[in-house]
Coordinates of C-alpha atoms in Angstrom, one line a residue:
X1293 CA 80.5 104.4 113.4
X1294 CA 83.3 105.0 112.5
X1295 CA 87.1 105.1 114.2
X1296 CA 85.9 103.1 116.7
X1297 CA 88.3 99.6 117.3
X1298 CA 86.6 97.6 120.1
X1299 CA 89.2 94.2 120.4
X1300 CA 88.2 91.1 122.8
X1301 CA 90.4 89.5 124.5
X1302 CA 90.0 85.9 126.8
X1303 CA 92.6 84.6 129.3
X1304 CA 92.5 81.9 132.2
X1305 CA 93.8 82.5 135.5
X1306 CA 93.4 81.0 138.4
X1307 CA 90.4 81.1 139.9
X1308 CA 91.5 83.7 142.5
X1309 CA 92.8 86.1 141.1
X1310 CA 90.7 90.2 141.7
X1311 CA 89.4 92.0 138.5
X1312 CA 92.1 94.4 137.8
X1313 CA 92.0 98.0 137.0
X1314 CA 88.1 97.8 136.7
X1315 CA 86.5 100.5 137.0
X1316 CA 83.2 102.9 136.9
X1317 CA 83.3 107.0 136.5
X1318 CA 82.0 107.9 139.7
X1319 CA 81.1 111.8 138.5
X1320 CA 78.4 112.1 137.1
X1321 CA 78.7 110.9 133.1
X1322 CA 77.1 112.2 129.3
X1323 CA 74.8 111.2 127.2
X1324 CA 76.0 107.8 125.6
X1325 CA 79.0 108.1 122.5
X1326 CA 78.2 105.1 121.4
X1327 CA 76.4 102.6 122.3
X1328 CA 76.2 98.9 120.9
X1329 CA 72.6 96.6 121.9
X1330 CA 72.9 94.3 118.6
X1331 CA 69.8 94.7 117.5
X1332 CA 66.1 92.7 118.5
X1333 CA 64.1 89.8 116.2
X1334 CA 63.9 86.4 116.5
X1335 CA 67.2 85.9 112.9
X1336 CA 70.4 85.5 113.4
X1337 CA 72.9 88.4 112.5
X1338 CA 73.4 90.3 110.9
X1339 CA 77.0 89.5 111.3
X1340 CA 80.4 91.6 112.1
X1341 CA 82.1 94.2 109.1
X1342 CA 84.3 93.1 108.2
X1343 CA 87.8 93.6 109.6
X1344 CA 85.9 93.8 113.1
X1345 CA 87.2 90.8 114.0
X1346 CA 88.5 87.5 113.7
X1347 CA 85.8 85.4 114.3
X1348 CA 84.1 83.6 111.9
X1349 CA 80.1 84.4 111.9
X1350 CA 77.2 81.6 112.3
X1351 CA 73.7 80.8 112.2
X1352 CA 73.6 79.2 114.6
X1353 CA 75.0 77.7 117.6
X1354 CA 78.7 78.6 116.8
X1355 CA 82.1 75.9 118.0
X1356 CA 85.8 77.1 119.3
X1357 CA 86.6 80.5 117.6
X1358 CA 83.4 81.4 115.8
X1359 CA 80.5 84.1 117.4
X1360 CA 76.6 84.2 116.7
X1361 CA 74.0 87.4 116.8
X1362 CA 71.7 86.0 118.1
X1363 CA 68.4 86.7 121.1
X1364 CA 68.3 82.6 121.8
X1365 CA 71.2 82.1 124.4
X1366 CA 70.6 78.2 125.3
X1367 CA 72.4 76.2 123.0
X1368 CA 74.7 72.6 123.9
X1369 CA 74.1 73.5 128.0
X1370 CA 74.2 77.1 127.5
X1371 CA 72.3 79.2 130.1
X1372 CA 68.2 80.3 128.3
X1373 CA 68.0 83.8 129.4
X1374 CA 67.2 87.1 127.5
X1375 CA 70.0 89.8 127.0
X1376 CA 70.5 92.7 129.3
X1377 CA 69.1 95.9 127.4
X1378 CA 66.5 96.8 129.6
X1379 CA 62.8 97.1 127.6
X1380 CA 64.0 95.1 125.2
X1381 CA 61.3 92.2 123.4
X1382 CA 63.3 89.6 121.4
X1383 CA 66.4 91.4 122.5
X1384 CA 69.7 90.5 120.8
X1385 CA 73.1 89.3 122.2
X1386 CA 76.5 88.5 121.3
X1387 CA 78.2 84.8 122.0
X1388 CA 80.8 83.7 121.1
X1389 CA 82.9 80.4 122.0
X1390 CA 86.4 81.3 122.0
X1391 CA 89.1 80.5 119.9
X1392 CA 91.4 77.2 120.9
X1393 CA 95.2 80.4 120.2
X1394 CA 94.2 83.6 121.7
X1395 CA 93.8 86.9 119.9
X1396 CA 92.1 89.5 119.3
X1397 CA 88.8 89.1 118.9
X1398 CA 87.1 92.5 118.0
X1399 CA 88.5 95.7 117.9
X1400 CA 86.5 99.2 116.8
X1401 CA 88.1 103.4 116.1
X1402 CA 85.6 105.9 117.9
X1403 CA 86.0 109.6 117.4
X1404 CA 84.6 112.6 117.5
X1405 CA 86.6 112.9 121.3
X1406 CA 88.0 116.2 122.9
X1407 CA 91.1 116.4 123.9
X1408 CA 91.9 116.6 127.6
X1409 CA 88.6 114.7 128.6
X1410 CA 87.1 112.3 130.4
X1411 CA 85.6 108.5 129.5
X1412 CA 84.5 105.9 130.6
X1413 CA 84.3 102.8 128.9
X1414 CA 81.4 99.7 130.4
X1415 CA 80.7 96.2 128.4
X1416 CA 77.7 93.7 130.5
X1417 CA 79.4 90.3 130.2
X1418 CA 77.7 87.0 131.3
X1419 CA 79.4 83.6 131.5
X1420 CA 77.0 81.0 129.5
X1421 CA 77.9 77.8 130.8
X1422 CA 75.8 76.5 133.7
X1423 CA 77.0 75.4 137.1
X1424 CA 77.2 71.9 137.2
X1425 CA 77.4 71.5 133.4
X1426 CA 79.3 68.5 131.8
X1427 CA 82.8 70.1 131.6
X1428 CA 85.4 68.3 133.2
X1429 CA 86.3 70.5 136.3
X1430 CA 83.8 72.9 135.8
X1431 CA 84.6 73.9 133.3
X1432 CA 87.1 76.2 131.6
X1433 CA 86.2 80.3 133.2
X1434 CA 85.7 83.6 131.1
X1435 CA 87.8 86.4 131.3
X1436 CA 88.1 89.7 128.8
X1437 CA 90.5 92.4 129.1
X1438 CA 89.7 95.7 128.4
X1439 CA 92.5 98.1 126.6
X1440 CA 92.5 101.3 125.6
X1441 CA 94.5 102.8 122.6
X1442 CA 95.5 105.8 121.0
X1443 CA 94.1 106.0 117.3
X1444 CA 98.2 105.2 116.4
X1445 CA 97.5 101.7 118.0
X1446 CA 100.8 102.7 119.7
X1447 CA 100.5 104.2 123.4
X1448 CA 98.0 102.1 125.5
X1449 CA 96.0 104.1 127.6
X1450 CA 93.5 101.9 129.5
X1451 CA 93.6 98.4 131.0
X1452 CA 91.6 95.8 132.5
X1453 CA 90.1 92.6 133.6
X1454 CA 86.6 90.7 134.3
X1455 CA 88.9 87.9 136.1
X1456 CA 87.5 84.3 135.6
X1457 CA 84.1 83.8 135.6
X1458 CA 82.9 80.6 136.8
X1459 CA 80.1 78.7 136.1
X1460 CA 77.2 80.2 138.2
X1461 CA 73.6 78.1 138.7
X1462 CA 71.8 81.0 137.4
X1463 CA 72.9 83.5 134.7
X1464 CA 73.8 86.7 135.7
X1465 CA 75.1 90.2 134.3
X1466 CA 77.9 92.1 134.5
X1467 CA 78.9 95.1 134.1
X1468 CA 82.7 95.7 133.7
X1469 CA 84.3 99.6 132.6
X1470 CA 87.3 101.6 131.9
X1471 CA 88.1 105.5 133.0
X1472 CA 90.2 106.7 130.8
X1473 CA 92.0 110.7 129.4
X1474 CA 92.3 111.6 126.4
X1475 CA 95.4 113.5 125.1
X1476 CA 96.2 116.9 124.0
X1477 CA 95.3 117.3 120.4
X1478 CA 93.4 113.8 120.9
X1479 CA 89.8 113.1 119.2
X1480 CA 90.0 109.0 118.1
X1481 CA 90.9 106.3 119.6
X1482 CA 91.1 102.6 119.7
X1483 CA 89.3 100.2 122.5
X1484 CA 90.2 96.2 122.0
X1485 CA 88.7 93.3 124.0
X1486 CA 91.4 90.1 124.1
X1487 CA 91.1 86.0 124.8
X1488 CA 94.7 85.7 125.7
X1489 CA 92.9 82.5 126.8
X1490 CA 92.7 78.9 124.9
X1491 CA 89.2 77.0 124.1
X1492 CA 87.4 73.8 124.5
X1493 CA 85.1 72.7 126.6
X1494 CA 83.9 76.5 128.7
X1495 CA 84.8 79.4 127.9
X1496 CA 81.7 81.0 126.4
X1497 CA 79.7 83.5 126.9
X1498 CA 78.2 86.7 125.8
X1499 CA 78.5 90.1 124.9
X1500 CA 75.4 94.1 125.4
X1501 CA 75.1 97.3 126.0
X1502 CA 78.7 98.3 125.2
X1503 CA 78.7 102.1 125.6
X1504 CA 81.0 104.6 125.7
X1505 CA 80.1 108.8 128.2
X1506 CA 82.2 111.4 128.6
X1507 CA 82.1 111.3 132.6
X1508 CA 83.6 114.7 134.8
X1509 CA 83.1 115.7 138.5
X1510 CA 80.2 114.6 140.3
X1511 CA 77.1 117.4 140.4
X1512 CA 75.1 117.5 143.2
X1513 CA 72.3 118.6 142.0
X1514 CA 69.9 120.0 145.4
X1515 CA 66.7 122.6 145.7
X1516 CA 67.3 125.3 148.1
X1517 CA 65.4 122.3 150.9
X1518 CA 68.6 120.5 150.1
X1519 CA 66.4 117.9 147.9
X1520 CA 66.8 116.3 144.9
X1521 CA 63.3 115.8 143.7
X1522 CA 60.4 117.0 145.0
X1523 CA 56.8 116.8 144.3
X1524 CA 53.5 118.9 145.1
X1525 CA 49.9 119.2 145.3
X1526 CA 48.0 120.3 142.8
X1527 CA 46.0 121.4 144.6
X1528 CA 48.7 123.7 146.1
X1529 CA 48.0 126.4 142.9
X1530 CA 51.7 126.9 141.2
X1531 CA 55.1 126.1 142.1
X1532 CA 59.2 127.7 141.9
X1533 CA 61.8 125.9 142.9
X1534 CA 65.7 127.7 142.9
X1535 CA 68.3 124.9 141.7
X1536 CA 71.9 125.2 142.3
X1537 CA 74.7 122.3 141.2
X1538 CA 77.7 121.7 142.9
X1539 CA 80.7 119.7 141.8
X1540 CA 83.2 118.3 143.8
X1541 CA 86.2 119.3 141.4
X1542 CA 86.8 115.7 141.1
X1543 CA 87.6 115.5 137.6
X1544 CA 87.4 119.7 136.2
X1545 CA 89.4 122.8 137.7
X1546 CA 86.7 124.5 135.2
X1547 CA 82.8 124.7 134.9
X1548 CA 80.9 125.9 133.0
X1549 CA 76.7 125.6 132.8
X1550 CA 74.2 124.6 130.7
X1551 CA 70.3 124.2 132.6
X1552 CA 67.8 122.1 130.9
X1553 CA 64.4 121.1 131.2
X1554 CA 62.2 118.0 129.9
X1555 CA 58.4 117.7 129.6
X1556 CA 58.8 113.6 130.6
X1557 CA 62.8 113.4 131.1
X1558 CA 63.6 112.2 127.9
X1559 CA 63.7 114.8 125.2
X1560 CA 66.1 118.1 126.8
X1561 CA 65.8 121.8 125.3
X1562 CA 68.6 124.5 126.7
X1563 CA 66.6 126.6 128.8
X1564 CA 67.8 130.4 127.2
X1565 CA 70.5 132.3 129.3
X1566 CA 70.3 129.9 132.4
X1567 CA 74.1 129.4 132.6
X1568 CA 74.7 129.7 136.1
X1569 CA 75.5 127.2 138.7
X1570 CA 72.2 128.6 140.1
X1571 CA 69.0 128.0 138.4
X1572 CA 64.9 129.9 139.0
X1573 CA 62.6 128.0 137.7
X1574 CA 58.5 130.1 136.7
X1575 CA 56.2 129.0 138.1
X1576 CA 55.1 125.8 137.7
X1577 CA 51.9 123.8 137.3
X1578 CA 52.7 120.5 136.1
X1579 CA 55.7 118.3 136.3
X1580 CA 59.0 119.1 134.8
X1581 CA 62.2 117.3 134.9
X1582 CA 65.6 119.5 135.7
X1583 CA 69.7 118.7 134.5
X1584 CA 72.8 121.1 134.1
X1585 CA 74.8 119.9 130.8
X1586 CA 79.3 120.8 132.9
X1587 CA 81.9 120.4 130.5
X1588 CA 85.6 122.1 131.7
X1589 CA 85.2 124.9 129.0
X1590 CA 81.4 126.7 127.4
X1591 CA 83.0 125.5 124.0
X1592 CA 82.2 122.4 124.9
X1593 CA 78.7 122.4 126.3
X1594 CA 77.8 123.2 122.6
X1595 CA 79.2 119.3 121.9
X1596 CA 78.1 116.1 124.0
X1597 CA 80.7 114.6 123.6
X1598 CA 82.6 116.6 126.0
X1599 CA 80.4 117.3 128.5
X1600 CA 78.7 115.4 131.1
X1601 CA 74.7 116.3 132.8
X1602 CA 73.9 115.7 135.8
X1603 CA 71.2 113.8 137.8
X1604 CA 67.6 114.9 137.4
X1605 CA 66.3 116.6 139.2
X1606 CA 61.9 116.7 138.8
X1607 CA 59.1 118.3 140.1
X1608 CA 56.3 116.2 139.9
X1609 CA 52.9 118.4 140.4
X1610 CA 50.3 115.7 141.0
X1611 CA 46.5 115.8 141.3
X1612 CA 44.5 115.3 144.5
X1613 CA 43.5 112.1 144.5
X1614 CA 39.8 110.8 144.6
X1615 CA 38.0 110.6 147.5
X1616 CA 37.4 106.6 148.8
X1617 CA 34.9 104.4 147.4
X1618 CA 32.9 102.0 150.2
X1619 CA 29.3 101.6 150.9
X1620 CA 28.0 104.6 152.4
X1621 CA 25.5 102.3 154.9
X1622 CA 27.2 99.8 156.4
X1623 CA 24.5 98.2 159.3
X1624 CA 25.5 95.8 161.8
X1625 CA 24.2 93.5 164.1
X1626 CA 24.3 94.7 167.8
X1627 CA 26.8 93.4 170.1
X1628 CA 28.7 92.6 167.0
X1629 CA 31.9 94.6 166.2
X1630 CA 31.0 96.7 163.0
X1631 CA 34.0 97.7 160.0
X1632 CA 33.3 100.5 157.9
X1633 CA 36.1 99.0 154.8
X1634 CA 37.2 101.6 151.9
X1635 CA 38.5 101.5 148.2
X1636 CA 41.9 104.1 147.6
X1637 CA 44.3 102.7 144.3
X1638 CA 48.0 102.2 144.9
X1639 CA 50.1 104.2 146.5
X1640 CA 47.3 105.8 147.9
X1641 CA 46.4 105.3 151.5
X1642 CA 42.9 106.4 153.6
X1643 CA 43.2 108.0 156.8
X1644 CA 39.8 108.1 158.6
X1645 CA 38.1 111.3 160.7
X1646 CA 35.0 112.2 162.9
X1647 CA 34.4 115.0 160.9
X1648 CA 33.8 116.9 157.0
X1649 CA 36.8 118.8 157.5
X1650 CA 40.1 119.3 159.9
X1651 CA 39.9 117.7 162.6
X1652 CA 43.2 114.9 163.7
X1653 CA 42.0 111.1 162.3
X1654 CA 40.8 108.3 164.4
X1655 CA 43.4 106.2 162.3
X1656 CA 45.4 106.8 159.8
X1657 CA 46.6 104.2 157.4
X1658 CA 44.0 101.8 157.2
X1659 CA 41.7 101.1 154.8
X1660 CA 39.5 99.4 157.3
X1661 CA 38.0 100.9 160.7
X1662 CA 36.1 99.6 163.7
X1663 CA 33.9 103.1 165.1
X1664 CA 33.6 102.9 168.9
X1665 CA 29.7 103.8 168.2
X1666 CA 27.0 104.6 165.9
X1667 CA 27.8 107.6 163.4
X1668 CA 28.7 108.8 160.3
X1669 CA 32.7 108.4 160.1
X1670 CA 34.4 109.9 156.9
X1671 CA 37.6 108.2 154.8
X1672 CA 40.0 110.7 152.9
X1673 CA 42.7 109.8 150.3
X1674 CA 46.4 110.3 151.0
X1675 CA 48.6 109.7 148.1
X1676 CA 52.3 107.9 149.5
X1677 CA 54.5 109.9 147.3
X1678 CA 53.1 113.3 148.0
X1679 CA 51.3 113.3 150.9
X1680 CA 48.9 115.3 148.5
X1681 CA 45.1 114.1 150.1
X1682 CA 42.1 114.4 148.4
X1683 CA 39.5 117.5 148.0
X1684 CA 36.7 115.6 149.6
X1685 CA 36.5 112.5 152.8
X1686 CA 33.6 109.8 152.1
X1687 CA 31.3 109.9 155.2
X1688 CA 30.5 106.7 155.1
X1689 CA 27.6 105.4 157.9
X1690 CA 27.7 102.6 160.5
X1691 CA 24.3 102.0 161.5
X1692 CA 24.3 98.8 164.5
X1693 CA 20.7 97.1 163.9
X1694 CA 18.3 95.0 166.3
X1695 CA 17.1 91.8 165.6
X1696 CA 14.1 91.0 164.3
X1697 CA 11.7 91.3 167.9
X1698 CA 10.2 87.8 167.5
X1699 CA 8.5 86.2 170.9
X1700 CA 7.4 83.1 170.7
X1701 CA 4.4 81.7 171.2
X1702 CA 1.8 78.8 172.6
X1703 CA -0.6 78.0 170.3
X1704 CA -3.6 75.6 170.1
X1705 CA -5.4 74.4 167.2
X1706 CA -8.5 71.5 166.8
X1707 CA -8.1 68.7 166.0
X1708 CA -8.6 67.2 161.7
X1709 CA -7.7 71.8 161.1
X1710 CA -5.1 72.7 159.9
X1711 CA -3.4 75.5 161.9
X1712 CA -0.9 78.5 160.6
X1713 CA 1.2 79.7 161.6
X1714 CA 2.8 82.9 161.6
X1715 CA 6.7 84.3 161.8
X1716 CA 5.0 87.7 163.3
X1717 CA 8.5 89.3 161.0
X1718 CA 8.2 91.5 157.5
X1719 CA 10.4 92.3 155.3
X1720 CA 13.2 89.5 156.8
X1721 CA 14.3 85.8 155.5
X1722 CA 12.9 82.7 156.9
X1723 CA 14.2 79.6 157.6
X1724 CA 11.1 76.5 159.4
X1725 CA 12.6 73.7 161.0
X1726 CA 9.8 72.3 158.7
X1727 CA 12.4 73.8 155.8
X1728 CA 9.7 75.9 154.1
X1729 CA 10.9 79.0 153.9
X1730 CA 7.9 82.0 153.5
X1731 CA 6.9 84.6 156.6
X1732 CA 4.1 82.1 157.4
X1733 CA 3.6 78.0 157.2
X1734 CA 0.4 75.3 156.9
X1735 CA 0.2 72.6 160.3
X1736 CA -1.9 68.7 160.0
X1737 CA 0.0 67.7 163.3
X1738 CA 0.8 69.2 166.5
X1739 CA 4.6 69.9 167.6
X1740 CA 7.1 71.8 168.7
X1741 CA 8.2 74.4 166.0
X1742 CA 11.0 76.7 165.4
X1743 CA 11.7 79.6 162.7
X1744 CA 14.9 81.7 162.2
X1745 CA 13.9 84.9 161.4
X1746 CA 17.2 87.1 159.2
X1747 CA 16.3 90.8 158.8
X1748 CA 17.9 93.0 155.8
X1749 CA 21.4 92.7 157.7
X1750 CA 22.7 89.7 158.1
X1751 CA 20.5 89.7 162.3
X1752 CA 18.4 86.2 163.3
X1753 CA 16.5 85.9 165.7
X1754 CA 14.1 82.6 166.6
X1755 CA 11.2 82.0 167.4
X1756 CA 9.6 79.1 169.1
X1757 CA 5.9 77.3 168.5
X1758 CA 4.2 75.3 170.2
X1759 CA 1.1 74.0 168.5
X1760 CA -1.1 72.5 170.9
X1761 CA -4.3 69.8 168.4
X1762 CA -7.8 70.2 171.2
X1763 CA -9.3 67.4 171.3
X1764 CA -13.4 66.7 169.7
X1765 CA -15.7 65.2 172.2
X1766 CA -16.7 61.8 171.1
X1767 CA -18.8 60.6 173.6
X1768 CA -17.5 56.6 173.7
X1769 CA -19.9 55.3 176.3
X1770 CA -23.5 56.3 178.2
X1771 CA -24.3 54.4 181.3
X1772 CA -28.4 55.3 183.4
X1773 CA -27.4 54.1 187.2
X1774 CA -31.3 54.1 187.6
X1775 CA -32.2 57.6 187.2
X1776 CA -28.6 59.0 186.5
X1777 CA -27.5 59.4 182.9
X1778 CA -23.3 58.7 183.0
X1779 CA -22.0 60.1 180.0
X1780 CA -18.4 58.7 179.6
X1781 CA -16.5 60.9 176.3
X1782 CA -12.9 58.4 174.2
X1783 CA -9.4 61.5 174.9
X1784 CA -10.5 63.4 177.7
X1785 CA -10.5 67.0 176.9
X1786 CA -12.4 70.9 178.2
X1787 CA -15.8 69.8 178.4
X1788 CA -19.1 70.6 178.7
X1789 CA -22.5 68.3 178.6
X1790 CA -25.6 68.7 178.1
X1791 CA -28.9 66.0 178.0
X1792 CA -31.4 68.1 176.3
X1793 CA -29.0 70.7 173.9
X1794 CA -29.2 73.8 176.0
X1795 CA -28.3 74.1 178.9
X1796 CA -24.9 72.3 179.7
X1797 CA -23.5 72.0 182.8
X1798 CA -19.7 70.7 183.8
X1799 CA -20.2 67.1 185.0
X1800 CA -21.2 64.8 183.2
X1801 CA -23.2 62.9 185.4
X1802 CA -27.6 63.6 185.7
X1803 CA -29.2 62.4 188.6
X1804 CA -33.3 62.4 189.1
X1805 CA -33.9 61.6 186.2
X1806 CA -36.8 60.2 184.1
X1807 CA -36.8 57.4 181.5
X1808 CA -37.3 58.3 178.2
X1809 CA -35.2 60.1 175.3
X1810 CA -32.6 62.6 175.6
X1811 CA -30.2 64.4 173.3
X1812 CA -27.3 63.7 175.3
X1813 CA -24.5 66.4 173.7
X1814 CA -20.9 67.4 174.9
X1815 CA -18.9 70.1 173.2
X1816 CA -15.3 72.0 173.6
X1817 CA -15.3 75.3 175.5
X1818 CA -13.6 76.8 173.0
X1819 CA -15.5 76.5 169.8
X1820 CA -14.1 73.0 168.0
X1821 CA -16.8 70.9 168.1
X1822 CA -19.1 68.5 170.0
X1823 CA -20.3 64.8 170.4
X1824 CA -24.1 64.3 170.1
X1825 CA -25.9 61.0 170.7
X1826 CA -30.2 60.5 170.6
X1827 CA -30.3 58.3 174.2
X1828 CA -32.9 56.6 175.6
X1829 CA -32.8 56.5 179.6
X1830 CA -34.2 53.8 181.0
X1831 CA -35.0 53.3 184.8
X1832 CA -35.0 50.3 185.8
X1833 CA -36.4 49.8 190.2
X1834 CA -33.9 49.3 192.1
X1835 CA -36.1 47.3 194.4
X1836 CA -40.7 47.2 194.3
X1837 CA -42.7 46.3 197.8
X1838 CA -45.7 43.8 196.1
X1839 CA -47.4 44.0 199.7
X1840 CA -50.3 45.5 198.9
X1841 CA -50.1 48.8 200.3
X1842 CA -51.0 50.2 197.4
X1843 CA -47.5 52.3 197.6
X1844 CA -44.2 50.5 194.3
X1845 CA -46.4 47.0 193.5
X1846 CA -45.2 46.7 190.0
X1847 CA -42.3 46.4 188.5
X1848 CA -41.6 48.7 185.1
X1849 CA -39.1 50.5 183.5
X1850 CA -39.5 54.0 182.4
X1851 CA -38.3 55.4 178.9
X1852 CA -38.7 51.7 176.8
X1853 CA -42.2 53.0 175.6
X1854 CA -39.7 54.6 172.6
X1855 CA -38.3 51.0 172.4
X1856 CA -38.1 49.2 168.3
X1857 CA -37.3 46.7 169.9
X1858 CA -37.7 45.2 173.6
X1859 CA -37.8 41.6 175.2
X1860 CA -37.1 41.6 178.9
X1861 CA -35.7 38.1 181.8
X1862 CA -35.7 37.8 185.0
X1863 CA -34.3 35.2 186.8
X1864 CA -34.4 33.7 191.1
X1865 CA -31.2 33.2 192.7
X1866 CA -31.3 30.0 191.2
X1867 CA -31.0 30.9 188.0
X1868 CA -34.2 30.0 186.8
X1869 CA -36.1 32.5 184.9
X1870 CA -39.5 33.3 186.6
X1871 CA -40.6 36.2 183.7
X1872 CA -40.7 37.0 180.6
X1873 CA -42.0 39.5 178.3
X1874 CA -41.3 41.5 175.5
X1875 CA -43.3 44.3 175.7
X1876 CA -42.5 47.7 177.5
X1877 CA -45.0 49.0 179.3
X1878 CA -44.3 45.5 182.0
X1879 CA -45.8 46.0 184.4
X1880 CA -45.0 42.8 186.5
X1881 CA -46.0 42.7 190.0
X1882 CA -44.3 39.9 191.6
X1883 CA -46.0 36.5 190.7
X1884 CA -45.4 33.7 188.4
X1885 CA -47.5 30.9 187.6
X1886 CA -50.0 33.5 189.5
X1887 CA -47.6 32.4 192.1
X1888 CA -46.9 35.3 194.8
X1889 CA -42.5 35.3 194.8
X1890 CA -40.6 34.8 197.7
X1891 CA -39.1 38.2 199.2
X1892 CA -36.1 38.0 197.8
X1893 CA -33.1 39.2 194.8
X1894 CA -33.5 38.8 191.5
X1895 CA -31.9 39.0 188.2
X1896 CA -32.4 40.7 184.3
X1897 CA -31.6 40.6 180.9
X1898 CA -32.7 43.0 179.4
X1899 CA -32.7 43.6 175.7
X1900 CA -33.1 47.1 174.4
X1901 CA -32.6 48.1 171.0
X1902 CA -28.7 47.6 170.8
X1903 CA -27.8 46.8 174.5
X1904 CA -27.8 44.4 176.9
X1905 CA -28.9 45.7 180.6
X1906 CA -27.3 43.2 183.1
X1907 CA -28.1 43.7 186.8
X1908 CA -30.6 43.0 190.1
X1909 CA -33.8 43.8 191.9
X1910 CA -35.6 43.0 195.2
X1911 CA -38.6 42.2 195.7
X1912 CA -39.4 42.4 198.8
X1913 CA -43.0 41.1 200.6

């Protein structure tokens, strides 16, 4: 900008010095008259205009007495940091390596000022030297002196300095400024920044965002509720505000006003006829920004270089937030604590109610709610900043689900077969102790089985099934004890017995049976099967009396007629064979070689088909 002179001076002070006369406007400032942010880009430069500085431009690392303009700061062992300008991408700053000799560093003129007007100059400064570093004693600190002169460069209007800024462990941009007033008839000034110090190890800095603004009263902009902004809900309809600007008379003695409006807070337009300290807005249905431009004289309102602007008053019209989203039905198991959950966007909260509209919240500002009982509850969105509510509430139901209704069982199955075991519940998931996951399983072994049944709500119950095996009868031995048939089985069970296949009894013993063939049947009472055996019942006498009385005169064996193999041997007490025959129809009268044997006990060995029978009988005379 033509006519603006900026000079930088670096001076070495003791580390204990205070910043000298650095100050900022305590009131409101105007829009920037001049701003230097050195642009953006990954390449260095361009160099400053001729006459702006006595330092040499380099496209790279500046040595003592030179500078560069770059987005890269990590030359030598300096800090690696971005420029100061907010929102920049690859923003540049002025990077300086101080000269060994003091002198004017940077100069520019500014024109177009208004006479008798207060202004603020400001710049951001950064010491590039890190701490610790390789310089002796921590390096030379930077110190920038700011001076504002009249255009003849003979009258100093204002000055100040940063004071010594030493090396820092992390890069820190710091803001410094001056406030001054133009003289009558004065509309140009010179701004100098001067280096009075020495170059060497240290005294390396970056400068960015140099600005120049008008300075005026501190202006309080409030509505009728003494608020500096307002947030309203779109659902409440149009709104109006009564705004009032109140200056503190710290700079201006008189005040001229021009109210301005904006849709974005950036681009402003004057409001025709709005030139008083108060302003009544029209009905508003959307966002609106207001500010007021102020000068000591109405003539200066047309020149932005001579006027200041108030802080911005914003009316923000907030649309109703969306209702919360969440699972409309939450099912949990009986005995557990139920939790309803809902989701809203950032900057919104949830209040919970027991009805679809009205009433007091059961719980505020929580995205989870644990109801005391099952039922339907309602979640309402509240915009945190505005307090605006969703137009409807979201209904969320909590339902307590009982665990699966299953009962333990004791079952049985027939030996040698298989059995189906059922969980006894439809529509769940299943985990059997066998590892299977179906509602039913087929097993072949007795034992205890369990199945964990889980319903759709995740509620689980364990069912236990005791499976017992029913033994199938197996005839292991049959005895003919004289006229009694005795049946033995291999394993005990719930059996019944028969010797004809039709008539059954619980006892395995059948007394008073005549000799002869029988069909022996042992069956399991639950129908699991039977065991059958064709058996020839032999009735062997326990004694006989061949004494001529016609009663029991001969030794005979009942039931032997059907045998295919028969051999009978009879022995006396001495073990001598006294009789032998292969005739099943034996009728022995107690003779040996035609002579009667004496009364005594005799022993026999009978080979009857596949069995050998041994015993004794008595012969009585």
